[in-house]
Short mmCIF file of C-alpha atoms and ligand atoms in Angstrom, two decimals:
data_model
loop_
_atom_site.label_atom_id
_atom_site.label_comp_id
_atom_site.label_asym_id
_atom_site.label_seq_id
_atom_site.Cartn_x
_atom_site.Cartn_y
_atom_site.Cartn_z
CA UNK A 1 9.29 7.63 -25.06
CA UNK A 2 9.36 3.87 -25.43
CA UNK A 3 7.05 1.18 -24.91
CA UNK A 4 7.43 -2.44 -23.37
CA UNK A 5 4.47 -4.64 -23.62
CA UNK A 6 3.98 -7.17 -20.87
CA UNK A 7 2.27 -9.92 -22.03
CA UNK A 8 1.95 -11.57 -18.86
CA UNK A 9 -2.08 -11.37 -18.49
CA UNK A 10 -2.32 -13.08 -22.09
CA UNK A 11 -0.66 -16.22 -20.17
CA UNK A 12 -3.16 -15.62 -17.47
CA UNK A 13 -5.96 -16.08 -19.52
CA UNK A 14 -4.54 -18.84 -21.53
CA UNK A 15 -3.29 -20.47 -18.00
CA UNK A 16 -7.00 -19.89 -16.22
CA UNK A 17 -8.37 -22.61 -18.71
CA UNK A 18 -5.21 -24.65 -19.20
CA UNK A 19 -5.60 -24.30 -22.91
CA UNK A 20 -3.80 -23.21 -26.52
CA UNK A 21 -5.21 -19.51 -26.32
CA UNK A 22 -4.43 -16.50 -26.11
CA UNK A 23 -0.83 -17.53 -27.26
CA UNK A 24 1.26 -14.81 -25.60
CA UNK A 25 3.45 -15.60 -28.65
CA UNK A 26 0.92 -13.98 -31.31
CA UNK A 27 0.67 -11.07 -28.85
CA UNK A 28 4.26 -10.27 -28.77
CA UNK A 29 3.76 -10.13 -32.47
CA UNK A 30 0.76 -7.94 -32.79
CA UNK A 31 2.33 -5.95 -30.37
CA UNK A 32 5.80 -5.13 -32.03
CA UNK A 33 3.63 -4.54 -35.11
CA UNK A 34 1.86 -2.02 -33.25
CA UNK A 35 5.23 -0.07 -32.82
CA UNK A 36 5.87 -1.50 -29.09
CA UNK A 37 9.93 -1.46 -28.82
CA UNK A 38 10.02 -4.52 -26.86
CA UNK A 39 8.18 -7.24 -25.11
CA UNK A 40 8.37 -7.84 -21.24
CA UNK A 41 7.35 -11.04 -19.43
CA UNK A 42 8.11 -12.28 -15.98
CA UNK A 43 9.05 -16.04 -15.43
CA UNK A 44 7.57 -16.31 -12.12
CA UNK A 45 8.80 -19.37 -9.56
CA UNK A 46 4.87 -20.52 -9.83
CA UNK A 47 4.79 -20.25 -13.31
CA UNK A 48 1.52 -18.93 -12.94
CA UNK A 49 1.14 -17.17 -16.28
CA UNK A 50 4.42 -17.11 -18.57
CA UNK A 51 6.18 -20.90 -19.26
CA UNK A 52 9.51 -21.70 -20.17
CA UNK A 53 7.77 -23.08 -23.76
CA UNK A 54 6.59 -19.20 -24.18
CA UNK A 55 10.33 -17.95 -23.09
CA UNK A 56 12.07 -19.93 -25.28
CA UNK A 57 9.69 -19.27 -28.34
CA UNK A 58 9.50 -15.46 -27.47
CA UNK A 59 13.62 -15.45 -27.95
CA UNK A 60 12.98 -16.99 -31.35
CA UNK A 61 10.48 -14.84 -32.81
CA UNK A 62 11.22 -10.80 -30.99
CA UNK A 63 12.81 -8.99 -33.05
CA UNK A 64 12.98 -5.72 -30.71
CA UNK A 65 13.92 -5.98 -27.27
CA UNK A 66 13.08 -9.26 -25.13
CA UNK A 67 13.02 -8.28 -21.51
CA UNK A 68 12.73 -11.41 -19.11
CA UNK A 69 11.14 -10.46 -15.20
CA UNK A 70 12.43 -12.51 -12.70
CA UNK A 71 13.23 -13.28 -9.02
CA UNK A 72 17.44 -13.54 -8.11
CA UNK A 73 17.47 -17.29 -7.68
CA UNK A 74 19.72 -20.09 -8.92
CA UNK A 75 16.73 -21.42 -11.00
CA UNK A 76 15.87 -18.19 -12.71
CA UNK A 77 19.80 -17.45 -13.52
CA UNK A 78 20.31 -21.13 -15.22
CA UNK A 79 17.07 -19.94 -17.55
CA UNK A 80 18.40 -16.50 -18.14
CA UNK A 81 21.80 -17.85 -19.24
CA UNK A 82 20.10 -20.24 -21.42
CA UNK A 83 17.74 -18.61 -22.88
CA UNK A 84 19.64 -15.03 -22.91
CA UNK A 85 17.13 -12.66 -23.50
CA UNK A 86 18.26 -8.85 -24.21
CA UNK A 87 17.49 -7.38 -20.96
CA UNK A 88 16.53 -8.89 -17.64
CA UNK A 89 14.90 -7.00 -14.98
CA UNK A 90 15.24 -8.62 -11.49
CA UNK A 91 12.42 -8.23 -9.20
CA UNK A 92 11.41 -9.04 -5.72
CA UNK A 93 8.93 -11.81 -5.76
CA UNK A 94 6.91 -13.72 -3.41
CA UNK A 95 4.70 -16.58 -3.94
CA UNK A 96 1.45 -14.61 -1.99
CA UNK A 97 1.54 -11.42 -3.99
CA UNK A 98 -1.10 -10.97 -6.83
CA UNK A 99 1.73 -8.87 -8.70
CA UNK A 100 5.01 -7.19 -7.92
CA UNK A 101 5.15 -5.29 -4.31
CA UNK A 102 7.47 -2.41 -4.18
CA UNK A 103 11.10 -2.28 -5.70
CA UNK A 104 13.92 -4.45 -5.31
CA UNK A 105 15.52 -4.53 -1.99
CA UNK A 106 19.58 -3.70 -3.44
CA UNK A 107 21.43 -2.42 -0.39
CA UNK A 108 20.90 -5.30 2.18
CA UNK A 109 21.62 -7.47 -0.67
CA UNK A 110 24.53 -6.10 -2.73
CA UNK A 111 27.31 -8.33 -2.57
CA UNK A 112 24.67 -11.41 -3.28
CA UNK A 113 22.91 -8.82 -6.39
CA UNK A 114 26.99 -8.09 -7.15
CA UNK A 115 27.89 -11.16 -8.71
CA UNK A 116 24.29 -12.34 -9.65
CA UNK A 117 24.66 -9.41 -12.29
CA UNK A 118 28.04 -9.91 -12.82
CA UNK A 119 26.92 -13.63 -14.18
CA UNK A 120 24.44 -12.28 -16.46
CA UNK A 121 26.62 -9.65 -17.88
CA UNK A 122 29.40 -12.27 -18.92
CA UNK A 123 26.51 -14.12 -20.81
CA UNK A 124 25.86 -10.53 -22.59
CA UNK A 125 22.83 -9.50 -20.65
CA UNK A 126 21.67 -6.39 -19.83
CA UNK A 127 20.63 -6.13 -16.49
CA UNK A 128 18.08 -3.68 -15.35
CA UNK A 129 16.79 -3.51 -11.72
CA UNK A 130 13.08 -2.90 -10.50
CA UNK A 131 13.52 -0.73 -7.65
CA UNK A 132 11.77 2.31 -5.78
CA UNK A 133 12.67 5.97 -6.38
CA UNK A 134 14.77 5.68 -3.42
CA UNK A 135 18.11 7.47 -3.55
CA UNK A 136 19.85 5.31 -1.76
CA UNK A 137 18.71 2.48 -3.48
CA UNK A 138 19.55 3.31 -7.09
CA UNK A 139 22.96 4.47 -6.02
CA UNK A 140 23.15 0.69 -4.94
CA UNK A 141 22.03 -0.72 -8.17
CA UNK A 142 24.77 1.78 -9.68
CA UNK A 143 27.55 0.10 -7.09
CA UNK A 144 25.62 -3.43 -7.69
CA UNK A 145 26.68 -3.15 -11.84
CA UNK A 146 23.12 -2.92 -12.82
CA UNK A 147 23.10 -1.06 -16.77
CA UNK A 148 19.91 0.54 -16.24
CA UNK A 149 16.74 0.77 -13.60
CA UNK A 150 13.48 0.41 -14.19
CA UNK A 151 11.55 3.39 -11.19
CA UNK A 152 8.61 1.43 -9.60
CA UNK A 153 5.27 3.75 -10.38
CA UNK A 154 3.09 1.27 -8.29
CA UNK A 155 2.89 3.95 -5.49
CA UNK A 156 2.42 7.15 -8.13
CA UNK A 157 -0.50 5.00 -9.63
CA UNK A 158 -2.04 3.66 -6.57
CA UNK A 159 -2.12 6.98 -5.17
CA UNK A 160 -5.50 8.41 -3.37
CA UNK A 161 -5.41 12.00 -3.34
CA UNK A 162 -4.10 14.28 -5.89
CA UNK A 163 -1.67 15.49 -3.36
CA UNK A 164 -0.43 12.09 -3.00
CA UNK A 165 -0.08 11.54 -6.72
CA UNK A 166 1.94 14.58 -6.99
CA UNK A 167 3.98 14.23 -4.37
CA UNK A 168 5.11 10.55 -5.41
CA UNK A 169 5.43 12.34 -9.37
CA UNK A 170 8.24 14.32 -7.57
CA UNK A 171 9.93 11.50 -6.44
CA UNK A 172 9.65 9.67 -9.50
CA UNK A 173 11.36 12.85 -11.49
CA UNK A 174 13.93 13.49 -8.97
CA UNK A 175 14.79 9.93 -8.85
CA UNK A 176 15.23 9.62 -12.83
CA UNK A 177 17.34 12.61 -12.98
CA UNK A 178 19.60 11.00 -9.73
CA UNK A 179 20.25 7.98 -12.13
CA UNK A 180 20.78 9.78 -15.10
CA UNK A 181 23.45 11.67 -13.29
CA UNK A 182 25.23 8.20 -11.99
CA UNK A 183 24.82 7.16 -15.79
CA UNK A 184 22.31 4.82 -16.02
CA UNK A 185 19.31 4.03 -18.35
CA UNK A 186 16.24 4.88 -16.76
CA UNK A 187 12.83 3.22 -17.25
CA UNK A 188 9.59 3.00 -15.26
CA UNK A 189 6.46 0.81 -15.02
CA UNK A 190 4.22 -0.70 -12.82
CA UNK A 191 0.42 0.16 -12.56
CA UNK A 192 0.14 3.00 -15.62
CA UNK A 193 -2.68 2.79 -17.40
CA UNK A 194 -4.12 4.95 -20.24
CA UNK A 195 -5.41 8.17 -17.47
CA UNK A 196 -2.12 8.08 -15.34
CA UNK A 197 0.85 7.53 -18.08
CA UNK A 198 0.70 11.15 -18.96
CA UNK A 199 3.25 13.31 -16.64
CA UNK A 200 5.45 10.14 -16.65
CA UNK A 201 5.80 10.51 -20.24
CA UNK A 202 6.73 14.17 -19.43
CA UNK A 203 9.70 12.98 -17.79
CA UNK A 204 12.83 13.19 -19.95
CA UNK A 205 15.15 11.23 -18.02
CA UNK A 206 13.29 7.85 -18.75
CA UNK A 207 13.26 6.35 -21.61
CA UNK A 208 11.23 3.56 -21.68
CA UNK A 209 7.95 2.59 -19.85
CA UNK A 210 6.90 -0.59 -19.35
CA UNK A 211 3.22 -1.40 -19.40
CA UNK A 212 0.93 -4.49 -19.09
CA UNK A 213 -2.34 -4.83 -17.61
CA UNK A 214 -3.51 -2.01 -18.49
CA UNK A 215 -2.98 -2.53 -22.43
CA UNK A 216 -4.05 -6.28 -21.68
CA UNK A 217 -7.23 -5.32 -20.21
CA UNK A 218 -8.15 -2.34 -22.78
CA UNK A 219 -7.85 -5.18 -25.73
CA UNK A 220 -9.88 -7.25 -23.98
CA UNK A 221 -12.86 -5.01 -24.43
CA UNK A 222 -11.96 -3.22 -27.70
CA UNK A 223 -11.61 -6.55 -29.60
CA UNK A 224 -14.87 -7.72 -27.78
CA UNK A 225 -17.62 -5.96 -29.99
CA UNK A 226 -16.18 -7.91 -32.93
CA UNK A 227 -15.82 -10.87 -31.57
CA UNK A 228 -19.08 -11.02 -30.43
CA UNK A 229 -20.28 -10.40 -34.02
CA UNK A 230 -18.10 -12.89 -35.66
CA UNK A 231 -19.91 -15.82 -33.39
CA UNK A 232 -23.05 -14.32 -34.44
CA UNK A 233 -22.25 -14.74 -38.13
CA UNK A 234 -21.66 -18.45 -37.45
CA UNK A 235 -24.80 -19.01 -35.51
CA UNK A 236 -27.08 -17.88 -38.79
CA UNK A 237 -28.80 -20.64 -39.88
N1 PXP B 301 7.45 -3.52 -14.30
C1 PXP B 301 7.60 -4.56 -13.45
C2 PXP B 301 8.90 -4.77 -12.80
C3 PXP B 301 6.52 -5.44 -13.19
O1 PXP B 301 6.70 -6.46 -12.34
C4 PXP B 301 5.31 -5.24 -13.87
C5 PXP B 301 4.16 -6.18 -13.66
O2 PXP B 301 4.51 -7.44 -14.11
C6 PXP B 301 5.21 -4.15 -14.76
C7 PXP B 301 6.29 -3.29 -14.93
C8 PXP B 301 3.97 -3.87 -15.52
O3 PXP B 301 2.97 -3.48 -14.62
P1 PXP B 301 1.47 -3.38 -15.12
O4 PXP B 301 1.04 -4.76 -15.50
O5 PXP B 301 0.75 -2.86 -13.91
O6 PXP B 301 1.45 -2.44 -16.27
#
């Protein structure tokens, strides 16, 4: 199984005191180092966390797989084509949401989502789509020209009960092996963390996972102890 990293919450942090650091850029790095086979980060309308500076020196520096989030809009297609990152993932977005709600919406939209794709794929873009394990739905991306689909796990990882969490496993699974029949890549994120990943991982028919706050927040407080110390060596007298 591979692993994205979304760097998204190292923008956040940078963004939440308008400074230099974190630089998301040195975190794409570290993380590729790490063994990550790609780096994810959404370009969000309110540029609340990643910038176009970040974008464009991401593109420069990844040498795995640069996978650029975004909303279907005129705006977000002019960057894509400029910037022409490996893989883009369109997502729903709204400017309320604290992160991404639920899957793409593809069959009320599939003649707009049609030539949106068919755009990015003459500028030699992959295009993935974020989308719920909904058969219907990923038959649509299939129709749509998508390359691959990324299976929202918001709901699997939100889930209350372990009933609940099993039952949305099951759809999950049955939903990967309904793409893999109709040929496409599968991958799935959203919401795993380091006590949920495992029976996703289990799931042959994906490929790829991709993963952000979790990872973000974990390095947070593993780097923590020594940072601590290392201000403490500079405040000896
Ligand atoms: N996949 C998609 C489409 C997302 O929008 C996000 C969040 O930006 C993720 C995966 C990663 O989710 P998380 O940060 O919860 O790991």
């Amino acid at each position: 199984m591979k692993l994205a990293v979304n760097i998204d919450h190292i923008a956040t942090l940078r963004q939440a005191r308008a400074a230099r650091e974190p630089e998301p850029v040195l975190a794409a790095l570290l993380a590729e180092q790490a063994g990550a086979s790609g780096i994810v980060c959404h370009l969000r309308g309110d540029r609340r966390h990643i910038q176009e500076r970040d974008l464009l020196l991401l593109r420069k520096v990844i040498t795995t797989r640069l996978n650029l989030e975004m909303a279907t809009t005129e705006e977000m297609l002019k960057v894509a084509k400029e910037v022409k990152p490996d893989v883009v993932s369109l997502v729903p977005e709204s400017p309320e949401e604290v992160t991404t709600q639920g899957g793409l919406e593809v069959i009320s939209q599939k003649e707009h989502l049609t030539s949106y794709i068919r755009e990015l794929k003459k500028a030699g873009i992959t295009v993935s789509i974020f989308v719920d394990a909904h058969k219907n739905q990923i038959k649509a991306c299939q129709k749509a020209g998508a390359d691959l689909i990324e299976i929202n796990t918001g709901k699997y990882a939100d889930a209350r009960t372990e009933k609940e969490r099993q039952a949305y496993l099951t759809e999950v699974r049955q939903a990967a092996v309904f793409a893999r029949s109709l040929g496409l890549e599968v991958h799935a994120g959203h919401g795993l963390d380091y006590h949920n990943v495992q029976p996703i991982v289990e799931i042959e028919e994906i490929s790829e996972l991709s993963i952000g706050f979790a990872i973000i927040a974990r390095a947070v407080l593993a780097g923590l102890t020594q940072a601590v110390r290392e201000m403490l060596e500079l405040l000896q007298k």
